[in-house]
mmCIF file of C-alpha atoms in Angstrom:
data_model
loop_
_atom_site.group_PDB
_atom_site.id
_atom_site.type_symbol
_atom_site.label_atom_id
_atom_site.label_comp_id
_atom_site.label_asym_id
_atom_site.label_seq_id
_atom_site.Cartn_x
_atom_site.Cartn_y
_atom_site.Cartn_z
ATOM 1 C CA MET K 1 0.000 0.000 0.000
ATOM 2 C CA ILE K 2 2.956 2.340 0.580
ATOM 3 C CA GLU K 3 4.214 1.822 -2.987
ATOM 4 C CA VAL K 4 0.714 2.312 -4.402
ATOM 5 C CA GLY K 5 0.363 5.598 -2.513
ATOM 6 C CA SER K 6 3.814 6.671 -3.681
ATOM 7 C CA PHE K 7 2.938 6.058 -7.337
ATOM 8 C CA ILE K 8 -0.358 7.935 -6.925
ATOM 9 C CA GLY K 9 1.657 10.914 -5.687
ATOM 10 C CA LEU K 10 4.200 10.490 -8.481
ATOM 11 C CA ALA K 11 1.491 10.534 -11.163
ATOM 12 C CA ALA K 12 -0.019 13.752 -9.784
ATOM 13 C CA MET K 13 3.295 15.570 -9.357
ATOM 14 C CA THR K 14 4.654 14.652 -12.795
ATOM 15 C CA GLN K 15 1.299 15.127 -14.605
ATOM 16 C CA SER K 16 1.602 11.566 -15.883
ATOM 17 C CA ASP K 17 -0.963 9.059 -17.106
ATOM 18 C CA ILE K 18 -0.200 5.978 -15.003
ATOM 19 C CA THR K 19 -2.043 2.710 -14.383
ATOM 20 C CA ILE K 20 -1.144 0.808 -11.222
ATOM 21 C CA LYS K 21 -1.858 -2.861 -11.903
ATOM 22 C CA ASN K 22 -2.972 -5.244 -9.146
ATOM 23 C CA ALA K 23 -3.090 -2.418 -6.621
ATOM 24 C CA GLY K 24 -4.783 -4.490 -3.903
ATOM 25 C CA LEU K 25 -7.718 -2.107 -3.570
ATOM 26 C CA ASP K 26 -9.255 -4.127 -0.761
ATOM 27 C CA HIS K 27 -6.170 -3.466 1.364
ATOM 28 C CA LEU K 28 -5.716 0.263 0.731
ATOM 29 C CA GLY K 29 -8.232 1.452 3.315
ATOM 30 C CA ILE K 30 -8.770 5.209 3.109
ATOM 31 C CA ILE K 31 -5.569 5.920 1.147
ATOM 32 C CA PRO K 32 -7.363 6.662 -2.176
ATOM 33 C CA GLU K 33 -9.861 8.907 -0.372
ATOM 34 C CA LYS K 34 -7.084 10.955 1.254
ATOM 35 C CA PHE K 35 -5.389 11.529 -2.113
ATOM 36 C CA ARG K 36 -8.781 12.489 -3.556
ATOM 37 C CA GLN K 37 -8.996 15.184 -0.869
ATOM 38 C CA LEU K 38 -5.830 16.625 -2.402
ATOM 39 C CA GLY K 39 -7.643 16.789 -5.753
ATOM 40 C CA ILE K 40 -6.177 13.704 -7.428
ATOM 41 C CA GLU K 41 -8.554 11.926 -9.804
ATOM 42 C CA MET K 42 -8.537 8.129 -9.887
ATOM 43 C CA GLU K 43 -10.449 5.555 -11.886
ATOM 44 C CA PHE K 44 -10.811 1.975 -10.670
ATOM 45 C CA ALA K 45 -11.065 -1.030 -12.981
ATOM 46 C CA GLY K 46 -11.000 -4.411 -11.298
ATOM 47 C CA ASP K 47 -7.940 -4.282 -9.047
ATOM 48 C CA ASP K 48 -6.202 -1.548 -11.078
ATOM 49 C CA ILE K 49 -5.997 2.193 -10.459
ATOM 50 C CA HIS K 50 -5.797 4.527 -13.456
ATOM 51 C CA LEU K 51 -4.497 8.045 -12.831
ATOM 52 C CA PRO K 52 -5.190 10.237 -15.864
ATOM 53 C CA ALA K 53 -2.723 13.033 -16.618
ATOM 54 C CA ARG K 54 -3.983 16.314 -15.163
ATOM 55 C CA ASP K 55 -2.542 19.813 -15.457
ATOM 56 C CA ARG K 56 -3.882 20.821 -12.067
ATOM 57 C CA TYR K 57 -5.531 19.488 -8.946
ATOM 58 C CA GLU K 58 -7.253 21.369 -6.146
ATOM 59 C CA ILE K 59 -7.243 20.642 -2.416
ATOM 60 C CA GLN K 60 -10.691 20.068 -0.956
ATOM 61 C CA THR K 61 -12.191 22.995 0.920
ATOM 62 C CA PHE K 62 -15.010 23.112 3.407
ATOM 63 C CA LEU K 63 -18.158 25.237 3.375
ATOM 64 C CA ASP K 64 -17.064 27.044 6.538
ATOM 65 C CA GLY K 65 -13.747 27.985 4.926
ATOM 66 C CA SER K 66 -11.608 25.837 7.215
ATOM 67 C CA VAL K 67 -8.328 24.372 5.942
ATOM 68 C CA LEU K 68 -8.082 20.642 5.260
ATOM 69 C CA THR K 69 -5.992 18.733 7.814
ATOM 70 C CA LEU K 70 -4.329 15.454 6.850
ATOM 71 C CA SER K 71 -3.102 13.429 9.800
ATOM 72 C CA ASP K 72 -1.893 9.904 10.430
ATOM 73 C CA HIS K 73 -3.800 7.291 12.423
ATOM 74 C CA PRO K 74 -3.328 3.605 13.197
ATOM 75 C CA TRP K 75 -4.814 1.233 10.611
ATOM 76 C CA PRO K 76 -7.391 1.516 9.105
ATOM 77 C CA GLY K 77 -6.567 5.227 9.298
ATOM 78 C CA PHE K 78 -4.100 7.030 7.022
ATOM 79 C CA THR K 79 -0.644 5.492 7.390
ATOM 80 C CA PRO K 80 2.132 7.827 8.605
ATOM 81 C CA ASP K 81 4.351 6.387 5.856
ATOM 82 C CA LEU K 82 2.407 8.317 3.207
ATOM 83 C CA LEU K 83 2.192 11.710 4.915
ATOM 84 C CA SER K 84 5.489 12.844 3.366
ATOM 85 C CA ILE K 85 4.152 11.914 -0.098
ATOM 86 C CA ALA K 86 0.907 13.808 0.581
ATOM 87 C CA LEU K 87 2.929 16.820 1.713
ATOM 88 C CA VAL K 88 4.953 16.883 -1.510
ATOM 89 C CA VAL K 89 1.805 16.463 -3.614
ATOM 90 C CA ALA K 90 0.214 19.428 -1.807
ATOM 91 C CA THR K 91 3.088 21.739 -2.810
ATOM 92 C CA GLN K 92 1.846 21.809 -6.423
ATOM 93 C CA ALA K 93 -1.890 21.598 -5.745
ATOM 94 C CA LYS K 94 -4.150 24.638 -5.657
ATOM 95 C CA GLY K 95 -5.073 25.425 -2.073
ATOM 96 C CA SER K 96 -3.679 24.854 1.395
ATOM 97 C CA VAL K 97 -3.455 21.906 3.782
ATOM 98 C CA LEU K 98 -2.158 21.281 7.289
ATOM 99 C CA ILE K 99 -0.105 18.087 7.532
ATOM 100 C CA HIS K 100 -0.198 16.716 11.095
ATOM 101 C CA GLN K 101 2.294 13.935 11.808
ATOM 102 C CA LYS K 102 1.049 12.628 15.156
ATOM 103 C CA MET K 103 3.065 9.448 15.581
ATOM 104 C CA PHE K 104 6.673 10.475 14.855
ATOM 105 C CA GLU K 105 8.543 13.633 15.731
ATOM 106 C CA SER K 106 11.265 13.782 13.084
ATOM 107 C CA ARG K 107 9.354 12.809 9.941
ATOM 108 C CA LEU K 108 8.754 16.409 8.808
ATOM 109 C CA PHE K 109 12.357 17.541 9.076
ATOM 110 C CA PHE K 110 12.873 17.145 5.323
ATOM 111 C CA VAL K 111 10.679 20.139 4.444
ATOM 112 C CA ASP K 112 13.694 22.472 4.440
ATOM 113 C CA LYS K 113 14.819 20.739 1.235
ATOM 114 C CA LEU K 114 11.405 21.315 -0.347
ATOM 115 C CA ILE K 115 11.556 24.969 0.704
ATOM 116 C CA ASP K 116 14.980 25.188 -0.984
ATOM 117 C CA MET K 117 13.276 23.789 -4.113
ATOM 118 C CA GLY K 118 10.755 26.646 -4.010
ATOM 119 C CA ALA K 119 7.848 25.100 -2.091
ATOM 120 C CA GLN K 120 5.838 27.273 0.290
ATOM 121 C CA ILE K 121 5.756 25.383 3.582
ATOM 122 C CA ILE K 122 5.639 26.602 7.170
ATOM 123 C CA LEU K 123 7.001 24.096 9.681
ATOM 124 C CA CYS K 124 4.840 24.924 12.686
ATOM 125 C CA ASP K 125 6.476 22.464 15.106
ATOM 126 C CA PRO K 126 7.972 18.926 14.921
ATOM 127 C CA HIS K 127 4.512 17.494 14.199
ATOM 128 C CA ARG K 128 2.786 20.004 11.913
ATOM 129 C CA ALA K 129 3.515 21.701 8.598
ATOM 130 C CA ALA K 130 1.263 24.103 6.700
ATOM 131 C CA VAL K 131 1.565 23.761 2.915
ATOM 132 C CA ILE K 132 0.486 26.595 0.630
ATOM 133 C CA GLY K 133 -0.047 24.947 -2.734
ATOM 134 C CA LEU K 134 1.492 26.741 -5.702
ATOM 135 C CA GLY K 135 -1.076 25.445 -8.199
ATOM 136 C CA ARG K 136 1.799 24.845 -10.641
ATOM 137 C CA GLU K 137 2.242 28.598 -11.074
ATOM 138 C CA GLN K 138 5.834 28.139 -9.931
ATOM 139 C CA LYS K 139 7.605 24.842 -10.552
ATOM 140 C CA LEU K 140 9.973 23.366 -8.028
ATOM 141 C CA ARG K 141 13.663 23.678 -8.946
ATOM 142 C CA GLY K 142 16.321 20.983 -8.828
ATOM 143 C CA ILE K 143 18.839 21.004 -5.962
ATOM 144 C CA THR K 144 21.349 18.696 -4.258
ATOM 145 C CA MET K 145 19.918 17.077 -1.146
ATOM 146 C CA SER K 146 20.270 14.082 1.138
ATOM 147 C CA SER K 147 17.626 11.478 1.952
ATOM 148 C CA PRO K 148 17.042 11.458 5.746
ATOM 149 C CA ASP K 149 14.862 8.312 5.776
ATOM 150 C CA ILE K 150 12.914 5.998 3.470
ATOM 151 C CA ARG K 151 9.660 7.951 3.265
ATOM 152 C CA ALA K 152 11.184 11.416 3.055
ATOM 153 C CA GLY K 153 13.665 10.081 0.490
ATOM 154 C CA VAL K 154 10.910 8.907 -1.829
ATOM 155 C CA ALA K 155 8.999 12.151 -1.307
ATOM 156 C CA LEU K 156 12.122 14.103 -2.304
ATOM 157 C CA LEU K 157 12.617 11.800 -5.305
ATOM 158 C CA ILE K 158 9.052 12.538 -6.450
ATOM 159 C CA ALA K 159 9.663 16.274 -5.938
ATOM 160 C CA ALA K 160 12.893 16.028 -7.966
ATOM 161 C CA LEU K 161 11.140 14.233 -10.847
ATOM 162 C CA SER K 162 8.603 17.061 -11.045
ATOM 163 C CA ALA K 163 11.160 19.870 -10.686
ATOM 164 C CA GLU K 164 12.872 21.936 -13.365
ATOM 165 C CA GLY K 165 16.560 21.211 -13.755
ATOM 166 C CA LYS K 166 18.774 18.516 -12.293
ATOM 167 C CA SER K 167 18.540 17.198 -8.740
ATOM 168 C CA VAL K 168 21.056 15.036 -6.913
ATOM 169 C CA ILE K 169 19.852 12.883 -4.023
ATOM 170 C CA GLN K 170 22.480 11.520 -1.683
ATOM 171 C CA ASN K 171 22.149 8.696 0.884
ATOM 172 C CA ILE K 172 19.852 6.731 -1.448
ATOM 173 C CA GLU K 173 20.450 3.530 0.519
ATOM 174 C CA GLN K 174 17.478 4.713 2.549
ATOM 175 C CA ILE K 175 15.231 4.696 -0.534
ATOM 176 C CA ASP K 176 16.572 1.330 -1.719
ATOM 177 C CA ARG K 177 15.573 -0.219 1.610
ATOM 178 C CA GLY K 178 11.909 0.452 0.935
ATOM 179 C CA TYR K 179 11.607 0.486 -2.866
ATOM 180 C CA GLN K 180 13.246 -2.311 -4.833
ATOM 181 C CA TYR K 181 14.795 -1.313 -8.196
ATOM 182 C CA ILE K 182 13.051 2.061 -7.951
ATOM 183 C CA ASP K 183 15.330 3.750 -10.508
ATOM 184 C CA GLU K 184 14.781 1.011 -13.108
ATOM 185 C CA ARG K 185 11.025 1.072 -12.601
ATOM 186 C CA LEU K 186 10.909 4.861 -12.905
ATOM 187 C CA LYS K 187 12.966 4.727 -16.112
ATOM 188 C CA LYS K 188 10.327 2.435 -17.614
ATOM 189 C CA LEU K 189 7.794 5.193 -16.903
ATOM 190 C CA GLY K 190 9.968 7.725 -18.725
ATOM 191 C CA ALA K 191 12.000 9.232 -15.875
ATOM 192 C CA VAL K 192 15.462 10.553 -16.680
ATOM 193 C CA ILE K 193 17.338 9.150 -13.702
ATOM 194 C CA LYS K 194 20.871 7.862 -13.220
ATOM 195 C CA ARG K 195 22.433 6.033 -10.295
ATOM 196 C CA ILE K 196 25.906 7.427 -9.567
ATOM 197 C CA GLN K 197 28.508 5.428 -7.638
ATOM 198 C CA SER K 198 30.299 7.680 -5.168
#
């Protein structure tokens, strides 16, 4: 379910038409619904998820004008492992969202790299970050950064794939631990990505 959520975020950020085969829909819980709240359109066919290419997506708003809050909960709630992906996705959506990481204190400490890439994020405290979506009016820019952990590493990889220019991600052993052959699989989707031996 973590990989499925990651590829949903990847499709939205890179404006790509992607079909996730054998997604295990019965085991995803509320994950598709949470990405829908960020404005991502999905079509379901059997056990597959089709994400059509979209130029823009808009974060759900409420009638009273309150800002959407995405937070993690124990299963069957939204897994904390996908909050970093949701945060990255929100940077290019239209609208604002509060990301509330309840379970872990250090999981949001990668947002400084996204800010360096041009994202508008306010780190409120170790558990909460307010994201002001740019609505694609300003693309993220490529930078050199280091992956602090598996989930943040993949979130930064998705940000880099959507950014203008070249990005270098160091400490990719973290990403490899959670995503097998991720560079080869992304190349098959059209990503321009190269593994460099240091």
